[in-house]
PDB file of C-alpha atoms in Angstrom:
ATOM      1  CA  SER A 267     -14.147   1.499   7.931  1.00 74.00           C
ATOM      2  CA  PRO A 268     -17.509   1.627   6.151  1.00 81.00           C
ATOM      3  CA  PRO A 269     -17.725  -0.860   3.281  1.00 89.00           C
ATOM      4  CA  TRP A 270     -17.456   0.329  -0.317  1.00 93.00           C
ATOM      5  CA  ASN A 271     -20.856   1.400  -1.618  1.00 95.00           C
ATOM      6  CA  VAL A 272     -22.328   0.882  -5.087  1.00 96.00           C
ATOM      7  CA  PRO A 273     -21.675   4.463  -6.340  1.00 97.00           C
ATOM      8  CA  GLN A 274     -18.007   4.188  -5.304  1.00 97.00           C
ATOM      9  CA  LEU A 275     -17.457   0.795  -6.940  1.00 97.00           C
ATOM     10  CA  SER A 276     -19.278   1.935 -10.068  1.00 98.00           C
ATOM     11  CA  SER A 277     -17.040   4.997 -10.212  1.00 98.00           C
ATOM     12  CA  HIS A 278     -13.908   2.827  -9.892  1.00 98.00           C
ATOM     13  CA  LEU A 279     -15.005   0.682 -12.820  1.00 98.00           C
ATOM     14  CA  GLY A 280     -15.969   3.731 -14.826  1.00 98.00           C
ATOM     15  CA  VAL A 281     -12.655   5.587 -14.513  1.00 97.00           C
ATOM     16  CA  PHE A 282     -10.136   2.712 -14.401  1.00 98.00           C
ATOM     17  CA  PRO A 283     -11.589  -0.787 -14.849  1.00 98.00           C
ATOM     18  CA  GLU A 284      -8.230  -2.502 -15.380  1.00 97.00           C
ATOM     19  CA  GLY A 285      -7.020  -1.256 -11.983  1.00 98.00           C
ATOM     20  CA  GLN A 286      -9.722  -3.074 -10.014  1.00 98.00           C
ATOM     21  CA  PHE A 287      -9.151  -6.728  -9.087  1.00 98.00           C
ATOM     22  CA  VAL A 288     -11.435  -9.334  -7.569  1.00 97.00           C
ATOM     23  CA  ALA A 289     -10.375 -12.757  -6.304  1.00 96.00           C
ATOM     24  CA  VAL A 290     -13.070 -15.386  -6.750  1.00 96.00           C
ATOM     25  CA  GLU A 291     -13.121 -18.853  -5.204  1.00 93.00           C
ATOM     26  CA  ALA A 292     -14.089 -21.530  -7.699  1.00 89.00           C
ATOM     27  CA  PRO A 293     -16.349 -23.430  -8.102  1.00 87.00           C
ATOM     28  CA  ALA A 294     -18.445 -21.620  -5.469  1.00 88.00           C
ATOM     29  CA  ASP A 295     -18.051 -18.339  -7.385  1.00 91.00           C
ATOM     30  CA  ARG A 296     -17.550 -16.543  -4.056  1.00 94.00           C
ATOM     31  CA  VAL A 297     -15.643 -13.266  -3.783  1.00 95.00           C
ATOM     32  CA  VAL A 298     -12.771 -13.766  -1.332  1.00 96.00           C
ATOM     33  CA  GLY A 299     -10.592 -10.726  -2.010  1.00 96.00           C
ATOM     34  CA  MET A 300     -10.343  -7.447  -3.846  1.00 97.00           C
ATOM     35  CA  ALA A 301      -8.056  -4.544  -4.641  1.00 98.00           C
ATOM     36  CA  GLY A 302      -8.814  -1.034  -5.804  1.00 98.00           C
ATOM     37  CA  SER A 303      -6.296   1.305  -7.409  1.00 98.00           C
ATOM     38  CA  LEU A 304      -5.942   4.421  -9.526  1.00 98.00           C
ATOM     39  CA  ILE A 305      -3.181   6.300 -11.307  1.00 98.00           C
ATOM     40  CA  VAL A 306      -2.042   9.622  -9.873  1.00 98.00           C
ATOM     41  CA  LEU A 307       0.448  12.328 -10.774  1.00 97.00           C
ATOM     42  CA  TRP A 308       2.435  12.190  -7.532  1.00 96.00           C
ATOM     43  CA  ASP A 309       3.641  15.785  -7.834  1.00 94.00           C
ATOM     44  CA  ASP A 310       0.054  16.901  -7.221  1.00 95.00           C
ATOM     45  CA  TYR A 311       0.130  15.410  -3.730  1.00 95.00           C
ATOM     46  CA  ASP A 312       1.960  15.738  -0.448  1.00 92.00           C
ATOM     47  CA  MET A 313       2.996  12.522   1.259  1.00 91.00           C
ATOM     48  CA  ARG A 314       1.279  13.703   4.444  1.00 92.00           C
ATOM     49  CA  MET A 315      -2.156  13.799   2.805  1.00 96.00           C
ATOM     50  CA  THR A 316      -4.935  11.441   3.863  1.00 96.00           C
ATOM     51  CA  TRP A 317      -6.473   8.396   2.233  1.00 96.00           C
ATOM     52  CA  ARG A 318      -9.446  10.558   1.220  1.00 96.00           C
ATOM     53  CA  ASP A 319      -7.129  13.002  -0.560  1.00 97.00           C
ATOM     54  CA  PHE A 320      -5.343  10.278  -2.530  1.00 97.00           C
ATOM     55  CA  THR A 321      -8.579   8.540  -3.557  1.00 97.00           C
ATOM     56  CA  GLY A 322     -10.910  11.415  -4.364  1.00 97.00           C
ATOM     57  CA  SER A 323     -12.920  10.631  -1.204  1.00 95.00           C
ATOM     58  CA  GLY A 324     -13.111   7.006  -2.281  1.00 96.00           C
ATOM     59  CA  MET A 325     -14.501   7.749  -5.766  1.00 98.00           C
ATOM     60  CA  PHE A 326     -11.175   7.609  -7.708  1.00 98.00           C
ATOM     61  CA  THR A 327     -12.318  10.604  -9.777  1.00 98.00           C
ATOM     62  CA  ASN A 328      -8.796  12.034  -9.423  1.00 98.00           C
ATOM     63  CA  HIS A 329      -7.495   9.177 -11.617  1.00 98.00           C
ATOM     64  CA  ASP A 330      -4.962  10.633 -14.073  1.00 98.00           C
ATOM     65  CA  SER A 331      -3.793   8.136 -16.670  1.00 97.00           C
ATOM     66  CA  GLU A 332      -2.542  10.841 -19.049  1.00 96.00           C
ATOM     67  CA  CYS A 333       0.073  12.445 -16.779  1.00 97.00           C
ATOM     68  CA  GLY A 334       0.427  10.057 -13.840  1.00 98.00           C
ATOM     69  CA  ARG A 335       3.186   7.464 -13.483  1.00 98.00           C
ATOM     70  CA  THR A 336       2.201   6.160 -10.046  1.00 98.00           C
ATOM     71  CA  LEU A 337      -0.353   3.449  -9.369  1.00 98.00           C
ATOM     72  CA  TYR A 338      -1.894   4.293  -6.008  1.00 98.00           C
ATOM     73  CA  GLY A 339      -3.052   1.274  -4.041  1.00 98.00           C
ATOM     74  CA  ALA A 340      -6.235   2.431  -2.367  1.00 97.00           C
ATOM     75  CA  GLU A 341      -7.342  -0.882  -0.918  1.00 96.00           C
ATOM     76  CA  VAL A 342      -6.474  -4.548  -0.648  1.00 96.00           C
ATOM     77  CA  MET A 343      -8.509  -6.992   1.382  1.00 94.00           C
ATOM     78  CA  VAL A 344      -8.885 -10.742   1.723  1.00 95.00           C
ATOM     79  CA  ASP A 345     -11.705 -12.561   3.484  1.00 94.00           C
ATOM     80  CA  PRO A 346     -10.324 -13.417   6.965  1.00 92.00           C
ATOM     81  CA  SER A 347     -11.429 -17.039   6.568  1.00 91.00           C
ATOM     82  CA  MET A 348      -9.334 -17.302   3.386  1.00 92.00           C
ATOM     83  CA  GLN A 349      -6.144 -15.630   4.538  1.00 89.00           C
ATOM     84  CA  ARG A 350      -2.747 -17.390   4.411  1.00 89.00           C
ATOM     85  CA  ARG A 351      -3.716 -19.148   1.174  1.00 91.00           C
ATOM     86  CA  GLY A 352      -1.759 -16.940  -1.198  1.00 94.00           C
ATOM     87  CA  ILE A 353      -4.675 -14.771  -2.315  1.00 96.00           C
ATOM     88  CA  GLY A 354      -3.017 -11.533  -1.218  1.00 95.00           C
ATOM     89  CA  LYS A 355       0.189 -12.495  -3.027  1.00 96.00           C
ATOM     90  CA  LYS A 356      -1.754 -13.090  -6.253  1.00 97.00           C
ATOM     91  CA  ILE A 357      -3.477  -9.720  -5.948  1.00 97.00           C
ATOM     92  CA  TYR A 358      -0.157  -7.935  -5.419  1.00 97.00           C
ATOM     93  CA  ALA A 359       1.353  -9.829  -8.355  1.00 97.00           C
ATOM     94  CA  ALA A 360      -1.563  -8.707 -10.544  1.00 97.00           C
ATOM     95  CA  ARG A 361      -0.903  -5.097  -9.562  1.00 98.00           C
ATOM     96  CA  ARG A 362       2.784  -5.370 -10.420  1.00 98.00           C
ATOM     97  CA  GLU A 363       1.944  -6.947 -13.786  1.00 98.00           C
ATOM     98  CA  LEU A 364      -0.439  -4.055 -14.487  1.00 98.00           C
ATOM     99  CA  VAL A 365       2.238  -1.475 -13.683  1.00 98.00           C
ATOM    100  CA  GLU A 366       4.726  -3.220 -15.958  1.00 98.00           C
ATOM    101  CA  ARG A 367       2.190  -3.568 -18.789  1.00 98.00           C
ATOM    102  CA  LEU A 368       1.239   0.119 -18.600  1.00 98.00           C
ATOM    103  CA  GLY A 369       4.877   1.214 -18.288  1.00 98.00           C
ATOM    104  CA  LEU A 370       4.248   3.009 -14.984  1.00 98.00           C
ATOM    105  CA  LEU A 371       7.137   3.884 -12.708  1.00 98.00           C
ATOM    106  CA  ARG A 372       5.865   2.565  -9.397  1.00 98.00           C
ATOM    107  CA  ILE A 373       3.177   1.587  -6.940  1.00 98.00           C
ATOM    108  CA  ARG A 374       2.669   3.699  -3.848  1.00 98.00           C
ATOM    109  CA  ALA A 375       0.215   3.264  -1.020  1.00 98.00           C
ATOM    110  CA  GLY A 376      -0.472   3.993   2.609  1.00 97.00           C
ATOM    111  CA  ALA A 377       0.072   0.913   4.780  1.00 97.00           C
ATOM    112  CA  ARG A 378      -2.078   1.333   7.850  1.00 95.00           C
ATOM    113  CA  LEU A 379      -0.148   0.247  10.903  1.00 97.00           C
ATOM    114  CA  ARG A 380      -2.545  -2.427  12.007  1.00 96.00           C
ATOM    115  CA  GLY A 381      -0.626  -3.480  15.107  1.00 97.00           C
ATOM    116  CA  TYR A 382       0.561  -0.082  16.317  1.00 98.00           C
ATOM    117  CA  HIS A 383      -2.131   0.313  19.005  1.00 98.00           C
ATOM    118  CA  ARG A 384      -0.437  -2.458  21.001  1.00 97.00           C
ATOM    119  CA  TYR A 385       2.870  -0.536  21.141  1.00 98.00           C
ATOM    120  CA  ALA A 386       1.775   3.114  21.139  1.00 97.00           C
ATOM    121  CA  ALA A 387       2.378   3.548  24.863  1.00 97.00           C
ATOM    122  CA  ARG A 388       5.997   2.423  24.468  1.00 97.00           C
ATOM    123  CA  MET A 389       7.155   3.970  21.186  1.00 98.00           C
ATOM    124  CA  ASN A 390       6.172   6.465  18.508  1.00 98.00           C
ATOM    125  CA  ALA A 391       4.894   5.331  15.127  1.00 98.00           C
ATOM    126  CA  GLU A 392       8.194   5.941  13.335  1.00 97.00           C
ATOM    127  CA  GLU A 393      10.115   3.765  15.795  1.00 97.00           C
ATOM    128  CA  TYR A 394       7.463   1.076  15.363  1.00 98.00           C
ATOM    129  CA  VAL A 395       7.895   1.142  11.576  1.00 97.00           C
ATOM    130  CA  ILE A 396      11.689   0.998  11.838  1.00 96.00           C
ATOM    131  CA  ARG A 397      11.408  -2.065  14.077  1.00 96.00           C
ATOM    132  CA  VAL A 398       8.970  -3.716  11.669  1.00 97.00           C
ATOM    133  CA  ALA A 399      11.294  -2.972   8.741  1.00 95.00           C
ATOM    134  CA  ASN A 400      14.136  -4.617  10.649  1.00 93.00           C
ATOM    135  CA  ARG A 401      11.943  -7.624  11.522  1.00 94.00           C
ATOM    136  CA  LYS A 402      12.130  -6.936  15.247  1.00 95.00           C
ATOM    137  CA  LEU A 403       8.342  -6.540  15.304  1.00 97.00           C
ATOM    138  CA  ARG A 404       5.652  -7.947  13.034  1.00 96.00           C
ATOM    139  CA  ASP A 405       2.780  -5.915  11.662  1.00 97.00           C
ATOM    140  CA  ALA A 406       0.132  -7.967   9.861  1.00 93.00           C
ATOM    141  CA  THR A 407      -0.148  -5.454   7.028  1.00 94.00           C
ATOM    142  CA  LEU A 408       3.242  -3.789   6.688  1.00 97.00           C
ATOM    143  CA  SER A 409       5.337  -6.933   7.196  1.00 96.00           C
ATOM    144  CA  PHE A 410       3.484  -8.618   4.331  1.00 95.00           C
ATOM    145  CA  GLN A 411       3.979  -5.616   2.054  1.00 96.00           C
ATOM    146  CA  LEU A 412       7.698  -5.471   2.804  1.00 96.00           C
ATOM    147  CA  ARG A 413       7.963  -9.141   1.835  1.00 95.00           C
ATOM    148  CA  GLU A 414       6.241  -8.227  -1.432  1.00 96.00           C
ATOM    149  CA  GLY A 415       9.124  -5.918  -2.350  1.00 95.00           C
ATOM    150  CA  PHE A 416       7.878  -2.581  -1.016  1.00 96.00           C
ATOM    151  CA  HIS A 417      10.009  -0.201   1.013  1.00 95.00           C
ATOM    152  CA  VAL A 418       8.977   2.556   3.410  1.00 96.00           C
ATOM    153  CA  MET A 419       9.216   6.197   2.335  1.00 95.00           C
ATOM    154  CA  GLY A 420       7.960   7.746   5.558  1.00 95.00           C
ATOM    155  CA  VAL A 421       5.408   7.635   8.354  1.00 97.00           C
ATOM    156  CA  VAL A 422       2.359   9.909   8.451  1.00 97.00           C
ATOM    157  CA  SER A 423      -0.404  10.634  10.943  1.00 96.00           C
ATOM    158  CA  GLY A 424      -4.091  11.150  10.243  1.00 96.00           C
ATOM    159  CA  TYR A 425      -4.055   8.909   7.160  1.00 96.00           C
ATOM    160  CA  LEU A 426      -7.174   6.994   8.177  1.00 93.00           C
ATOM    161  CA  ALA A 427      -9.519   8.801  10.521  1.00 85.00           C
ATOM    162  CA  HIS A 428     -11.083   6.901  13.413  1.00 87.00           C
ATOM    163  CA  ASP A 429      -8.987   3.737  12.970  1.00 94.00           C
ATOM    164  CA  PRO A 430      -8.469   2.272  16.472  1.00 95.00           C
ATOM    165  CA  GLU A 431      -5.793  -0.213  15.349  1.00 96.00           C
ATOM    166  CA  SER A 432      -3.455   2.187  13.544  1.00 97.00           C
ATOM    167  CA  LEU A 433      -4.482   5.244  15.592  1.00 97.00           C
ATOM    168  CA  GLY A 434      -4.516   7.020  12.227  1.00 96.00           C
ATOM    169  CA  TYR A 435      -0.884   6.260  11.377  1.00 97.00           C
ATOM    170  CA  ALA A 436       0.337   4.796   8.091  1.00 98.00           C
ATOM    171  CA  ALA A 437       3.634   4.025   6.425  1.00 97.00           C
ATOM    172  CA  ILE A 438       3.838   5.403   2.908  1.00 97.00           C
ATOM    173  CA  ILE A 439       5.288   2.545   0.869  1.00 97.00           C
ATOM    174  CA  GLU A 440       6.660   2.161  -2.638  1.00 97.00           C
ATOM    175  CA  TRP A 441       7.439  -0.579  -5.144  1.00 97.00           C
ATOM    176  CA  ILE A 442       9.515   0.552  -8.131  1.00 97.00           C
ATOM    177  CA  ASN A 443       9.198  -0.900 -11.621  1.00 97.00           C
ATOM    178  CA  SER A 444      12.835  -1.725 -12.400  1.00 95.00           C
ATOM    179  CA  ARG A 445      12.026  -2.043 -16.106  1.00 95.00           C
ATOM    180  CA  VAL A 446      11.623   1.725 -16.466  1.00 96.00           C
ATOM    181  CA  ALA A 447      13.290   3.161 -13.333  1.00 95.00           C
ATOM    182  CA  THR A 448      16.544   5.088 -13.340  1.00 94.00           C
ATOM    183  CA  ALA A 449      19.107   5.358 -10.553  1.00 91.00           C
ATOM    184  CA  GLU A 450      17.550   8.687  -9.590  1.00 92.00           C
ATOM    185  CA  ASP A 451      14.216   6.957  -8.884  1.00 92.00           C
ATOM    186  CA  TYR A 452      15.888   4.973  -6.086  1.00 89.00           C
ATOM    187  CA  ALA A 453      17.898   7.882  -4.655  1.00 85.00           C
ATOM    188  CA  HIS A 454      15.209   9.127  -2.250  1.00 84.00           C
ATOM    189  CA  ARG A 455      15.192   5.952  -0.140  1.00 84.00           C
ATOM    190  CA  ASP A 456      15.751   6.715   3.522  1.00 84.00           C
ATOM    191  CA  PRO A 457      18.225   4.184   4.961  1.00 85.00           C
ATOM    192  CA  LYS A 458      16.617   4.263   8.401  1.00 87.00           C
ATOM    193  CA  TYR A 459      13.643   2.345   6.962  1.00 88.00           C
ATOM    194  CA  LEU A 460      15.780  -0.250   5.179  1.00 83.00           C
ATOM    195  CA  PRO A 461      16.565  -3.547   6.903  1.00 76.00           C
ATOM    196  CA  THR A 462      19.901  -3.574   8.666  1.00 67.00           C
ATOM    197  CA  VAL A 463      22.338  -5.951   6.970  1.00 52.00           C
ATOM    198  CA  PRO A 464      24.430  -7.867   9.530  1.00 50.00           C
ATOM    199  CA  GLN A 465      28.147  -7.298   9.214  1.00 44.00           C
ATOM    200  CA  ILE A 466      30.131 -10.456   8.414  1.00 47.00           C
ATOM    201  CA  ARG A 467      33.458 -10.668  10.249  1.00 46.00           C
TER     202      ARG A 467
END
């Protein structure tokens, strides 16, 4: 994907500064990770929409802090040379803390299926996600997010255009803020995306 440009990043900071995170390596003062997010009123969207729809074409101008209860995770990235050092976990923890502080209901995002291109000839994207959820396959992005407490809501096509790794497919994922959630907020979970619990005999 093209990198974020200055007008986009300036727009993010203008509409929702507290939703933008940067990980900096000290003492070199080098940026090694970042995350961008906005608040949306989920009822205004269809789960099958694209990344561009959810992010106002990358400008976050659709940010709705007055009516929205969903933090939409538009982007998370860590410098490849700094991965597996806990930076991603700290970024995700910062997002959860933000949701709890603002009293939002949840985080939702599109998890691009980074490893799907290797299996596309053998299975459809939904089967791939089910296998990842049940730890029969590993996806570098989705497996990490599932370990961070997210669950899969569904699988969509065309989420990211021209992505050769995901072939455009993404899993729509959700983390629920248990401090404000009700039983009804958990009721929509589809059991086919939940890990299978072995039966003890």
